[in-house]
Amino acid sequence: MRLTCPVCGERDRREFYYMGDAVALRRPDPEAGDAVWDDYLHNRDNPAGVTRDLWQHEGGCGAWIVVTRNTMTHEVLETALASDVKGSVG
Amino acid sequence: MRIAGKGLVDRQAPVSFRFDGHTYQGFAGDTLASALLANDIRVVARSFKYHRPRGVMGAGSEEANALVTIGSGAAQDPNVRATVQEIYEGLEARPQNCWPSLTVDLLSVNDLAAPFLGAGFYYKTFMWPRAFWEKLYEPVIRRSAGLGALSHQHNPDAYEKAFAFCDLLVIGGGPAGLIAALTAARAGADVILADEDSLFGGRLNGDVETVGGMPGAEWAQSIVDELEAMPNVRLMRRTTVTGAYDQGTYGALERVAHHLADRGGQPLECFWRIVARRAILCAGAIERPIAFRNNDRPGIMTASAVRTYLNRYGVAPGRRITLFANNDDAHRTARDLVDAGVHIAAVFDSRRDVPESNAYPIYRGAEVCNTSGRRGLESVTFRTASGEDKVETDCLAVSGGWNPSLHLTCHMNGRPQWSEAIQSFVPVEGMVPGLDTAGACRGTLTTHGALQEGVAAAQVALEALGIAFDKIDIPEAEDAPYRVSPLWAVAGKGRAWLDFQNDVTVKDVKQAAKENFASVEHMKRYTTQGMSPDQGKNSNVAALAVLADATGRGIPETGTTTFRPPFVPVSIAAMGAGAQGAGFAPQRFTTSHAASVERGAPMIEAGLWYRPSYFPAPGETTWRQSCDREVNMVRNAVGVCDVSTLGKIDIQGPDAGAFLDFVYTNMFSTLKVGRTRYGLMLREDGTVMDDGTTARLGETHFVMTTTTAAAGPVMRHLEYVHQCLCPELDVSMISVTEQWAQFAVAGPQSRALLNALVDEDINDDTWPFMGCGDIIIQGVRGRLFRISFSGEHAYEIAVPSRFGNGLFRELTARAEALGGGLYGMEALNVLRIEKGFITHAEIHGRVTAFDIGMERMVSQKKDCIGKTMSERPGLNGPEREQLVGLKPIGPVKQLTAGAHLFEKGAAPTRENAQGYTTSVGFSPTLDGFLGLGFLRNGRARHGEEVMMVDHLRNLTTRCKVCDPVFFDPEGGRVRG
Amino acid sequence: MAELLAKSPCEGLLPKEVDGLTLSEAKRATMTSLSPYRGQEAVLSDVLKTEHGMALPRPNRSAGKEGARAVWFGQRQVMLIGPDPAVSLADHAALTDQSDAWAVVLLEGEGAEDVLARLVPLDLRREHFKKGHTARSQLQHMMVSITRVGDARFQIMAFRSMAKTLVHELEIAMKGVAARRAS
Ligand SMILES: [Zn+2]
């Protein structure tokens, strides 16, 4: 498997650390309530299809990356710097 | 029998080798299989289950019968296919799965017990009685069924892994692969051509047909010569591409030195990870057998293998050869044999419309229905419309048609489709992104077609790569149509083999269907068909045709099993190459390593680091003696310990303070420059992640320390929080763990030691408790932190790592002069337990700030990672197991870590467990064992007696619950 | 007063020579990581140019030459190797001394790419990884910085504490490549 780091370019999967769903980027307000925090921390979709998750190019430049990929075909559709994605969702 | 004047082997280069204890001669270029056939060796193996004698069946990597063991001792290599093993001077091969010998195999009694060993045998027989499994079934099975054995010793051979990159990977170097590689290479593409054979050319080396007017093998060599001269081409011989993976990654096994008597330091094998922008599969096709009664006798081979042995190796596998076929291709074998002067006794063709021959009798509409012979084929019985008859023969060449080697196209979950025309499966396009197919693996079974498709596939790839190309002339080649009429199994009684390697017969497959294991995946598992090392390459299509017939469905509806990597067996050693021995993980050494080893300190692994356990003094015979002395030394004089392995992270930027406020539960933006503060870090779910001190070296400059174990995860966490949660903060981090060699100097004499070492005056004003700053040590700029992990007046002194060794030795000498010395991990642990300081033994991933009594460190003035969730119900109350101290009070004085805690008098059962111990040690300071642990509602239970039960070590100790700070609870010593 | 003795990361481990391939330790140099403050990349680049004669390198590139080199080292991070950093750099970037943090070795000779192909999952062939190109990647299990500093010369940096493993891995690969060439 290969992923394209927006900084370094296409690299072998072994250079990356996998974290999980990119929902992690949308950290709720501290007062958002138990249900919202429960969702944020624990509840994840398990899509047969397109998913977005967070990887770190730990063995490379260190950038955290949002990877959009298809769990059925293993196709990687898009990669973007997490800091850019976070910046755009606020 | 060797045929004069035939073959590509080097008759000028005789090679002697040994098989089954005897010495034989072959020639350079022979495989073990061809050399054995040349020496008229027919029985080379015993079958997996029934121990039936077996001979060479094919001539390629798919060989199902001729498995042997190469070498002996630690390096012995079992299950080597004799058809792949090239001979070399002194090669030693042994038959396997036979006892006591190949010719007299007593375990062939299994063959007589065959009625009991049929489909589902394992499931039916070994279910009950249960006790029989270990005592009887398993040992018997181990002994009698199976393949070659491992040596049970460490493998001394070297293996290698490597990475390669290319524009185009061509898999298979037959006519399609050669011309595809040539087309792409001439256009300037970066090409890798891999073939599992030692010789490029594929079938051209086993056939007499010409290409471009010259013998096929010569044409292949001419293309190889051209490719070899091109800098943009890498030719990989003896390299099997074993798997297709995501994003154009392919695995490939290169057999580097299996064919060499003297390896000259080369690895035995190399496992390649090849990244290809495009790939073309030109893997050819495998000829399939036909099932008929006793079709497994030595001497029965595929027709193409017989042709290959004749044309490539100059070997006739028999003197009176018969053929049995359902297609035209097999007749070429007969033609070539006759041309070489080998006697053809008969050709049986199941079809009626077969052309005549003057050279040998052809029986139309004929089927071979049985064979006989004691240790090899002696005669075949065949059936025509006019009845049954018998012919004497010592070799039967069988062809049931060709199965395209499309396996790699299915490695990413693709399924092939059925072709009526060739009566086999052919690949569906696009099943592996970027991979096209050409030639026989695509179902195109003529040389001309293969060449045409090779060029076309290369052009498709070049277009996709954006590389311009010139027209390439396709050389003239054989283009005879391939005609085949389905024939999978000849009707009749007796056992007719489908899967030779796993001893699965037509009857077994029918039996599976009858017992309703009618899905192909169920049939496979029930009968074990296709589960042998050849992974069903020889048997899959025929087996599912038989299953389709038995279940009354068509073959396409029956479907196929799943093709998975690897395409050929790959040793674990090759896949794990580079990770043997010291390659398993990097070793990390501190700058004081050599000095510690010189002192005789046993070094223990702490993650990847090596740290001294203790420093034995003369006369000390146990680690406890050393440990007790070292603890006393720190409490009474001064001790020195290398703490460089703790993570150190440089954090800088205008928002560094704000960032630390967010990752730590407590405030750091308010910390004064020149001061250090203990910090607690939570995970977002509210559990404790790590702890450590962070020093403020400047207005926008902090240095965080982490525990040794968490250095990597904390760095990753900090980057995650910054990049993913608050990228607006202007802050940057870099690890400085390796930059600084840092040593703890602890004990009442620590300040005296340092004052004698540095120019600056260290006192309570210049370096108060938790103070920090730069300091010059013998001309070197370092850092000094007044922090303590022992509860004593202590410092940590850091210098750039190149001076670490020097400073460590200097500190050691000075400490010893003051009645102190070095201390190791054991003493460090006792010192911190005496003080109730936690490590990852306590913050093990399930405890909250509340559990360790630090809930007040979660600041209410700000948000931080983990704060919200740490306030959840259930994480802060009497129901929690809380950190406590434990002291033995009964006759048993020992405590152990990992033991469970129970109320006094309660039965020590799981239901009654109230907590557990995490860290224990013998305290010379307090003269007894001390323990840290977690106890339900523990803080309210100080003074209570509990019972510590260690079920593993069979230990029960009465304990008193107390505050976890056993020693100097007021903290006077650290400030004094 | 006695001076503290300095020890290099690869002391006692290098040099090594195998069939024309050499592995040696780079001369000790001051190494300073530069992480530009927000929006300061351009100014930092100008200051670097003025003070040390090279602009801030883009990702996967290095600038300068032997003795004064700036090597891209990660996201928003450049390693200045050689000169003591000009004080004015600190106005625009976080500066961290890394002089002692890395074992720096030089792999040189025909076939150096083949050696690295056994350890690093990158295409380091000359046509793809030219002089001045750099990459952060892994060598076996170690995080490394690799820079082509000559036609057949690579600078490889790994954590100082891993120097022994670094040399061990490279030596095995060098021997493997040499053995293949000999056969
Ligand atoms: Zn990257």
PDB file of N, CA, C and O in Angstrom, chain A residues 1-2 10 14 17 19 24-25 27 30 37-38 40-42 54 56 58 62-64 73-76 82-83 86-87, chain B residues 161 163 165 246-247 249 273 275 412 662 684-685 712 716 719-720 723-727 863-866 868-869 872-873:
ATOM      1  N   MET A   1       0.844  -1.199   0.000  1.00  0.00           N
ATOM      2  CA  MET A   1       0.000   0.000   0.000  1.00  0.00           C
ATOM      3  C   MET A   1       0.881   1.250   0.000  1.00  0.00           C
ATOM      4  O   MET A   1       1.915   1.268   0.646  1.00  0.00           O
ATOM      5  N   ARG A   2       0.429   2.234  -0.760  1.00  0.00           N
ATOM      6  CA  ARG A   2       1.198   3.477  -0.801  1.00  0.00           C
ATOM      7  C   ARG A   2       0.279   4.670  -0.586  1.00  0.00           C
ATOM      8  O   ARG A   2      -0.871   4.657  -1.029  1.00  0.00           O
ATOM      9  N   GLU A  10       4.672  10.352  -2.821  1.00  0.00           N
ATOM     10  CA  GLU A  10       4.161   8.989  -2.625  1.00  0.00           C
ATOM     11  C   GLU A  10       5.170   8.145  -1.845  1.00  0.00           C
ATOM     12  O   GLU A  10       6.334   8.094  -2.178  1.00  0.00           O
ATOM     13  N   ARG A  14       4.667   1.643   5.181  1.00  0.00           N
ATOM     14  CA  ARG A  14       5.401   1.414   6.431  1.00  0.00           C
ATOM     15  C   ARG A  14       5.866   2.721   7.074  1.00  0.00           C
ATOM     16  O   ARG A  14       6.213   2.744   8.247  1.00  0.00           O
ATOM     17  N   TYR A  17       1.878   6.108  10.337  1.00  0.00           N
ATOM     18  CA  TYR A  17       1.187   5.637  11.533  1.00  0.00           C
ATOM     19  C   TYR A  17      -0.296   5.886  11.313  1.00  0.00           C
ATOM     20  O   TYR A  17      -0.691   6.968  10.886  1.00  0.00           O
ATOM     21  N   MET A  19      -4.113   6.316  12.710  1.00  0.00           N
ATOM     22  CA  MET A  19      -4.798   6.653  13.959  1.00  0.00           C
ATOM     23  C   MET A  19      -6.265   6.261  13.951  1.00  0.00           C
ATOM     24  O   MET A  19      -6.731   5.582  14.848  1.00  0.00           O
ATOM     25  N   ALA A  24     -11.902  12.845  14.380  1.00  0.00           N
ATOM     26  CA  ALA A  24     -11.084  13.364  15.481  1.00  0.00           C
ATOM     27  C   ALA A  24     -10.779  14.850  15.317  1.00  0.00           C
ATOM     28  O   ALA A  24     -10.522  15.549  16.296  1.00  0.00           O
ATOM     29  N   LEU A  25     -10.790  15.335  14.082  1.00  0.00           N
ATOM     30  CA  LEU A  25     -10.497  16.757  13.843  1.00  0.00           C
ATOM     31  C   LEU A  25     -11.569  17.674  14.437  1.00  0.00           C
ATOM     32  O   LEU A  25     -11.300  18.829  14.714  1.00  0.00           O
ATOM     33  N   ARG A  27     -13.195  18.353  17.257  1.00  0.00           N
ATOM     34  CA  ARG A  27     -13.276  18.240  18.724  1.00  0.00           C
ATOM     35  C   ARG A  27     -14.415  19.107  19.240  1.00  0.00           C
ATOM     36  O   ARG A  27     -14.462  20.305  18.965  1.00  0.00           O
ATOM     37  N   PRO A  30     -16.096  21.904  25.120  1.00  0.00           N
ATOM     38  CA  PRO A  30     -16.079  21.176  26.407  1.00  0.00           C
ATOM     39  C   PRO A  30     -17.470  21.026  27.020  1.00  0.00           C
ATOM     40  O   PRO A  30     -17.729  20.057  27.736  1.00  0.00           O
ATOM     41  N   TRP A  37     -19.783  14.105  23.174  1.00  0.00           N
ATOM     42  CA  TRP A  37     -18.425  13.637  23.466  1.00  0.00           C
ATOM     43  C   TRP A  37     -18.310  12.122  23.276  1.00  0.00           C
ATOM     44  O   TRP A  37     -17.294  11.619  22.790  1.00  0.00           O
ATOM     45  N   ASP A  38     -19.356  11.424  23.642  1.00  0.00           N
ATOM     46  CA  ASP A  38     -19.369   9.970  23.452  1.00  0.00           C
ATOM     47  C   ASP A  38     -19.220   9.642  21.965  1.00  0.00           C
ATOM     48  O   ASP A  38     -18.408   8.798  21.569  1.00  0.00           O
ATOM     49  N   TYR A  40     -17.986  11.581  19.660  1.00  0.00           N
ATOM     50  CA  TYR A  40     -16.678  12.033  19.186  1.00  0.00           C
ATOM     51  C   TYR A  40     -15.581  11.010  19.493  1.00  0.00           C
ATOM     52  O   TYR A  40     -14.724  10.714  18.664  1.00  0.00           O
ATOM     53  N   LEU A  41     -15.661  10.464  20.687  1.00  0.00           N
ATOM     54  CA  LEU A  41     -14.589   9.576  21.123  1.00  0.00           C
ATOM     55  C   LEU A  41     -14.776   8.118  20.723  1.00  0.00           C
ATOM     56  O   LEU A  41     -13.822   7.420  20.413  1.00  0.00           O
ATOM     57  N   HIS A  42     -16.026   7.664  20.746  1.00  0.00           N
ATOM     58  CA  HIS A  42     -16.228   6.219  20.681  1.00  0.00           C
ATOM     59  C   HIS A  42     -16.970   5.706  19.472  1.00  0.00           C
ATOM     60  O   HIS A  42     -16.756   4.570  19.066  1.00  0.00           O
ATOM     61  N   LEU A  54      -7.198   9.516   9.649  1.00  0.00           N
ATOM     62  CA  LEU A  54      -5.991  10.279   9.980  1.00  0.00           C
ATOM     63  C   LEU A  54      -4.775   9.359  10.035  1.00  0.00           C
ATOM     64  O   LEU A  54      -4.810   8.300  10.673  1.00  0.00           O
ATOM     65  N   GLN A  56      -0.315   9.607  10.264  1.00  0.00           N
ATOM     66  CA  GLN A  56       0.831  10.503  10.410  1.00  0.00           C
ATOM     67  C   GLN A  56       2.007   9.965   9.609  1.00  0.00           C
ATOM     68  O   GLN A  56       2.295   8.761   9.658  1.00  0.00           O
ATOM     69  N   GLU A  58       4.887   9.518  10.119  1.00  0.00           N
ATOM     70  CA  GLU A  58       5.802   9.497  11.253  1.00  0.00           C
ATOM     71  C   GLU A  58       7.226   9.152  10.827  1.00  0.00           C
ATOM     72  O   GLU A  58       8.193   9.698  11.346  1.00  0.00           O
ATOM     73  N   GLY A  62       6.648  13.900   9.349  1.00  0.00           N
ATOM     74  CA  GLY A  62       5.927  14.132  10.597  1.00  0.00           C
ATOM     75  C   GLY A  62       4.536  14.718  10.424  1.00  0.00           C
ATOM     76  O   GLY A  62       3.814  14.898  11.396  1.00  0.00           O
ATOM     77  N   ALA A  63       4.153  14.997   9.183  1.00  0.00           N
ATOM     78  CA  ALA A  63       2.848  15.636   8.959  1.00  0.00           C
ATOM     79  C   ALA A  63       1.700  14.677   9.251  1.00  0.00           C
ATOM     80  O   ALA A  63       1.771  13.488   8.959  1.00  0.00           O
ATOM     81  N   TRP A  64       0.650  15.210   9.849  1.00  0.00           N
ATOM     82  CA  TRP A  64      -0.596  14.463  10.000  1.00  0.00           C
ATOM     83  C   TRP A  64      -1.422  14.702   8.745  1.00  0.00           C
ATOM     84  O   TRP A  64      -1.508  15.822   8.240  1.00  0.00           O
ATOM     85  N   THR A  73     -12.301  -0.942  -2.489  1.00  0.00           N
ATOM     86  CA  THR A  73     -11.328  -1.085  -3.587  1.00  0.00           C
ATOM     87  C   THR A  73      -9.904  -0.784  -3.141  1.00  0.00           C
ATOM     88  O   THR A  73      -8.963  -1.027  -3.885  1.00  0.00           O
ATOM     89  N   HIS A  74      -9.762  -0.242  -1.948  1.00  0.00           N
ATOM     90  CA  HIS A  74      -8.466   0.197  -1.421  1.00  0.00           C
ATOM     91  C   HIS A  74      -7.901   1.389  -2.200  1.00  0.00           C
ATOM     92  O   HIS A  74      -6.742   1.751  -2.036  1.00  0.00           O
ATOM     93  N   GLU A  75      -8.712   1.983  -3.015  1.00  0.00           N
ATOM     94  CA  GLU A  75      -8.258   3.146  -3.769  1.00  0.00           C
ATOM     95  C   GLU A  75      -8.087   4.329  -2.825  1.00  0.00           C
ATOM     96  O   GLU A  75      -8.927   4.567  -1.957  1.00  0.00           O
ATOM     97  N   VAL A  76      -6.975   5.040  -2.983  1.00  0.00           N
ATOM     98  CA  VAL A  76      -6.771   6.263  -2.207  1.00  0.00           C
ATOM     99  C   VAL A  76      -7.233   7.419  -3.077  1.00  0.00           C
ATOM    100  O   VAL A  76      -6.693   7.656  -4.159  1.00  0.00           O
ATOM    101  N   ALA A  82      -3.636  17.608   7.537  1.00  0.00           N
ATOM    102  CA  ALA A  82      -4.674  17.771   8.558  1.00  0.00           C
ATOM    103  C   ALA A  82      -4.778  19.230   8.985  1.00  0.00           C
ATOM    104  O   ALA A  82      -5.878  19.732   9.232  1.00  0.00           O
ATOM    105  N   SER A  83      -3.649  19.913   9.054  1.00  0.00           N
ATOM    106  CA  SER A  83      -3.689  21.313   9.499  1.00  0.00           C
ATOM    107  C   SER A  83      -4.469  22.171   8.501  1.00  0.00           C
ATOM    108  O   SER A  83      -5.163  23.104   8.893  1.00  0.00           O
ATOM    109  N   LYS A  86      -8.228  21.129   8.958  1.00  0.00           N
ATOM    110  CA  LYS A  86      -8.715  21.710  10.211  1.00  0.00           C
ATOM    111  C   LYS A  86      -8.914  23.211  10.019  1.00  0.00           C
ATOM    112  O   LYS A  86      -9.936  23.761  10.429  1.00  0.00           O
ATOM    113  N   GLY A  87      -7.969  23.829   9.364  1.00  0.00           N
ATOM    114  CA  GLY A  87      -8.071  25.266   9.131  1.00  0.00           C
ATOM    115  C   GLY A  87      -9.326  25.629   8.365  1.00  0.00           C
ATOM    116  O   GLY A  87      -9.971  26.641   8.630  1.00  0.00           O
TER     117      GLY A  87
ATOM    118  N   LYS B 161      16.162  -8.452   1.906  1.00  0.00           N
ATOM    119  CA  LYS B 161      14.991  -7.836   1.289  1.00  0.00           C
ATOM    120  C   LYS B 161      15.467  -6.621   0.513  1.00  0.00           C
ATOM    121  O   LYS B 161      16.546  -6.095   0.779  1.00  0.00           O
ATOM    122  N   PHE B 163      14.034  -3.132  -2.174  1.00  0.00           N
ATOM    123  CA  PHE B 163      12.969  -2.361  -2.807  1.00  0.00           C
ATOM    124  C   PHE B 163      13.405  -2.011  -4.231  1.00  0.00           C
ATOM    125  O   PHE B 163      14.571  -1.742  -4.477  1.00  0.00           O
ATOM    126  N   PHE B 165      11.887  -0.001  -8.016  1.00  0.00           N
ATOM    127  CA  PHE B 165      10.882   0.884  -8.595  1.00  0.00           C
ATOM    128  C   PHE B 165      11.008   0.848 -10.116  1.00  0.00           C
ATOM    129  O   PHE B 165      12.104   0.712 -10.650  1.00  0.00           O
ATOM    130  N   ASP B 246      -1.768  -3.325  -3.090  1.00  0.00           N
ATOM    131  CA  ASP B 246      -2.351  -2.017  -3.386  1.00  0.00           C
ATOM    132  C   ASP B 246      -1.344  -1.025  -3.963  1.00  0.00           C
ATOM    133  O   ASP B 246      -0.169  -1.051  -3.630  1.00  0.00           O
ATOM    134  N   GLN B 247      -1.866  -0.130  -4.766  1.00  0.00           N
ATOM    135  CA  GLN B 247      -1.109   0.997  -5.341  1.00  0.00           C
ATOM    136  C   GLN B 247       0.154   0.549  -6.075  1.00  0.00           C
ATOM    137  O   GLN B 247       1.221   1.131  -5.918  1.00  0.00           O
ATOM    138  N   THR B 249       2.078  -2.099  -5.847  1.00  0.00           N
ATOM    139  CA  THR B 249       3.170  -2.773  -5.145  1.00  0.00           C
ATOM    140  C   THR B 249       3.096  -4.280  -5.426  1.00  0.00           C
ATOM    141  O   THR B 249       2.021  -4.869  -5.364  1.00  0.00           O
ATOM    142  N   ARG B 273      10.223  -5.879  -2.831  1.00  0.00           N
ATOM    143  CA  ARG B 273       8.992  -5.103  -2.921  1.00  0.00           C
ATOM    144  C   ARG B 273       9.177  -4.204  -4.135  1.00  0.00           C
ATOM    145  O   ARG B 273      10.007  -3.298  -4.108  1.00  0.00           O
ATOM    146  N   VAL B 275       7.717  -1.524  -6.727  1.00  0.00           N
ATOM    147  CA  VAL B 275       6.660  -0.537  -6.951  1.00  0.00           C
ATOM    148  C   VAL B 275       6.663  -0.196  -8.431  1.00  0.00           C
ATOM    149  O   VAL B 275       7.662   0.302  -8.954  1.00  0.00           O
ATOM    150  N   MET B 412      -6.381  -8.998  -5.619  1.00  0.00           N
ATOM    151  CA  MET B 412      -7.090  -7.895  -4.967  1.00  0.00           C
ATOM    152  C   MET B 412      -8.596  -8.114  -5.059  1.00  0.00           C
ATOM    153  O   MET B 412      -9.355  -7.206  -5.342  1.00  0.00           O
ATOM    154  N   PHE B 662      -2.849  23.447  26.956  1.00  0.00           N
ATOM    155  CA  PHE B 662      -3.863  22.598  26.321  1.00  0.00           C
ATOM    156  C   PHE B 662      -3.525  21.105  26.422  1.00  0.00           C
ATOM    157  O   PHE B 662      -4.405  20.263  26.545  1.00  0.00           O
ATOM    158  N   GLU B 684      -7.522  11.989  25.481  1.00  0.00           N
ATOM    159  CA  GLU B 684      -8.798  12.675  25.358  1.00  0.00           C
ATOM    160  C   GLU B 684      -9.916  11.939  26.097  1.00  0.00           C
ATOM    161  O   GLU B 684     -10.920  12.529  26.483  1.00  0.00           O
ATOM    162  N   ASP B 685      -9.748  10.640  26.347  1.00  0.00           N
ATOM    163  CA  ASP B 685     -10.796   9.908  27.057  1.00  0.00           C
ATOM    164  C   ASP B 685     -10.683  10.057  28.578  1.00  0.00           C
ATOM    165  O   ASP B 685     -11.423   9.416  29.319  1.00  0.00           O
ATOM    166  N   GLY B 712       8.133   8.381  22.343  1.00  0.00           N
ATOM    167  CA  GLY B 712       7.617   8.364  20.970  1.00  0.00           C
ATOM    168  C   GLY B 712       6.140   8.726  20.909  1.00  0.00           C
ATOM    169  O   GLY B 712       5.745   9.652  20.185  1.00  0.00           O
ATOM    170  N   ARG B 716       4.293  12.062  19.127  1.00  0.00           N
ATOM    171  CA  ARG B 716       3.236  11.902  18.126  1.00  0.00           C
ATOM    172  C   ARG B 716       1.957  12.612  18.567  1.00  0.00           C
ATOM    173  O   ARG B 716       1.299  13.293  17.787  1.00  0.00           O
ATOM    174  N   GLU B 719       2.270  16.403  18.224  1.00  0.00           N
ATOM    175  CA  GLU B 719       2.113  16.802  16.819  1.00  0.00           C
ATOM    176  C   GLU B 719       0.654  16.674  16.397  1.00  0.00           C
ATOM    177  O   GLU B 719       0.135  17.496  15.642  1.00  0.00           O
ATOM    178  N   TYR B 720      -0.003  15.633  16.889  1.00  0.00           N
ATOM    179  CA  TYR B 720      -1.428  15.450  16.571  1.00  0.00           C
ATOM    180  C   TYR B 720      -2.242  16.612  17.111  1.00  0.00           C
ATOM    181  O   TYR B 720      -3.040  17.225  16.386  1.00  0.00           O
ATOM    182  N   GLN B 723      -1.245  19.802  14.995  1.00  0.00           N
ATOM    183  CA  GLN B 723      -1.638  19.846  13.580  1.00  0.00           C
ATOM    184  C   GLN B 723      -3.131  19.616  13.375  1.00  0.00           C
ATOM    185  O   GLN B 723      -3.722  20.163  12.448  1.00  0.00           O
ATOM    186  N   CYS B 724      -3.733  18.779  14.219  1.00  0.00           N
ATOM    187  CA  CYS B 724      -5.117  18.381  13.976  1.00  0.00           C
ATOM    188  C   CYS B 724      -6.127  19.170  14.807  1.00  0.00           C
ATOM    189  O   CYS B 724      -7.287  19.278  14.420  1.00  0.00           O
ATOM    190  N   LEU B 725      -5.708  19.656  15.957  1.00  0.00           N
ATOM    191  CA  LEU B 725      -6.686  20.316  16.825  1.00  0.00           C
ATOM    192  C   LEU B 725      -6.463  21.822  16.949  1.00  0.00           C
ATOM    193  O   LEU B 725      -7.419  22.572  17.107  1.00  0.00           O
ATOM    194  N   CYS B 726      -5.216  22.254  16.926  1.00  0.00           N
ATOM    195  CA  CYS B 726      -5.000  23.701  17.068  1.00  0.00           C
ATOM    196  C   CYS B 726      -3.851  24.178  16.173  1.00  0.00           C
ATOM    197  O   CYS B 726      -2.848  24.689  16.672  1.00  0.00           O
ATOM    198  N   PRO B 727      -4.007  24.004  14.863  1.00  0.00           N
ATOM    199  CA  PRO B 727      -2.924  24.420  13.956  1.00  0.00           C
ATOM    200  C   PRO B 727      -2.705  25.938  13.960  1.00  0.00           C
ATOM    201  O   PRO B 727      -1.685  26.403  13.465  1.00  0.00           O
ATOM    202  N   ASP B 863      -9.537  24.748  29.453  1.00  0.00           N
ATOM    203  CA  ASP B 863      -9.800  23.450  28.823  1.00  0.00           C
ATOM    204  C   ASP B 863      -8.460  22.758  28.612  1.00  0.00           C
ATOM    205  O   ASP B 863      -7.412  23.420  28.523  1.00  0.00           O
ATOM    206  N   CYS B 864      -8.477  21.459  28.570  1.00  0.00           N
ATOM    207  CA  CYS B 864      -7.282  20.734  28.160  1.00  0.00           C
ATOM    208  C   CYS B 864      -7.703  19.378  27.609  1.00  0.00           C
ATOM    209  O   CYS B 864      -8.840  18.936  27.824  1.00  0.00           O
ATOM    210  N   ILE B 865      -6.786  18.747  26.909  1.00  0.00           N
ATOM    211  CA  ILE B 865      -7.067  17.409  26.376  1.00  0.00           C
ATOM    212  C   ILE B 865      -7.444  16.491  27.545  1.00  0.00           C
ATOM    213  O   ILE B 865      -6.704  16.380  28.517  1.00  0.00           O
ATOM    214  N   GLY B 866      -8.582  15.843  27.436  1.00  0.00           N
ATOM    215  CA  GLY B 866      -8.995  14.856  28.432  1.00  0.00           C
ATOM    216  C   GLY B 866      -9.803  15.403  29.584  1.00  0.00           C
ATOM    217  O   GLY B 866     -10.348  14.639  30.382  1.00  0.00           O
ATOM    218  N   THR B 868     -12.738  17.158  29.786  1.00  0.00           N
ATOM    219  CA  THR B 868     -14.179  16.898  29.787  1.00  0.00           C
ATOM    220  C   THR B 868     -14.478  15.453  30.160  1.00  0.00           C
ATOM    221  O   THR B 868     -15.300  15.177  31.027  1.00  0.00           O
ATOM    222  N   MET B 869     -13.772  14.553  29.547  1.00  0.00           N
ATOM    223  CA  MET B 869     -14.066  13.145  29.784  1.00  0.00           C
ATOM    224  C   MET B 869     -13.583  12.673  31.154  1.00  0.00           C
ATOM    225  O   MET B 869     -14.096  11.695  31.694  1.00  0.00           O
ATOM    226  N   ARG B 872     -16.327  12.582  33.711  1.00  0.00           N
ATOM    227  CA  ARG B 872     -17.465  11.675  33.519  1.00  0.00           C
ATOM    228  C   ARG B 872     -17.831  10.965  34.812  1.00  0.00           C
ATOM    229  O   ARG B 872     -16.951  10.673  35.628  1.00  0.00           O
ATOM    230  N   PRO B 873     -19.106  10.630  34.952  1.00  0.00           N
ATOM    231  CA  PRO B 873     -19.483   9.807  36.100  1.00  0.00           C
ATOM    232  C   PRO B 873     -18.753   8.465  36.031  1.00  0.00           C
ATOM    233  O   PRO B 873     -18.506   7.952  34.937  1.00  0.00           O
TER     234      PRO B 873
END
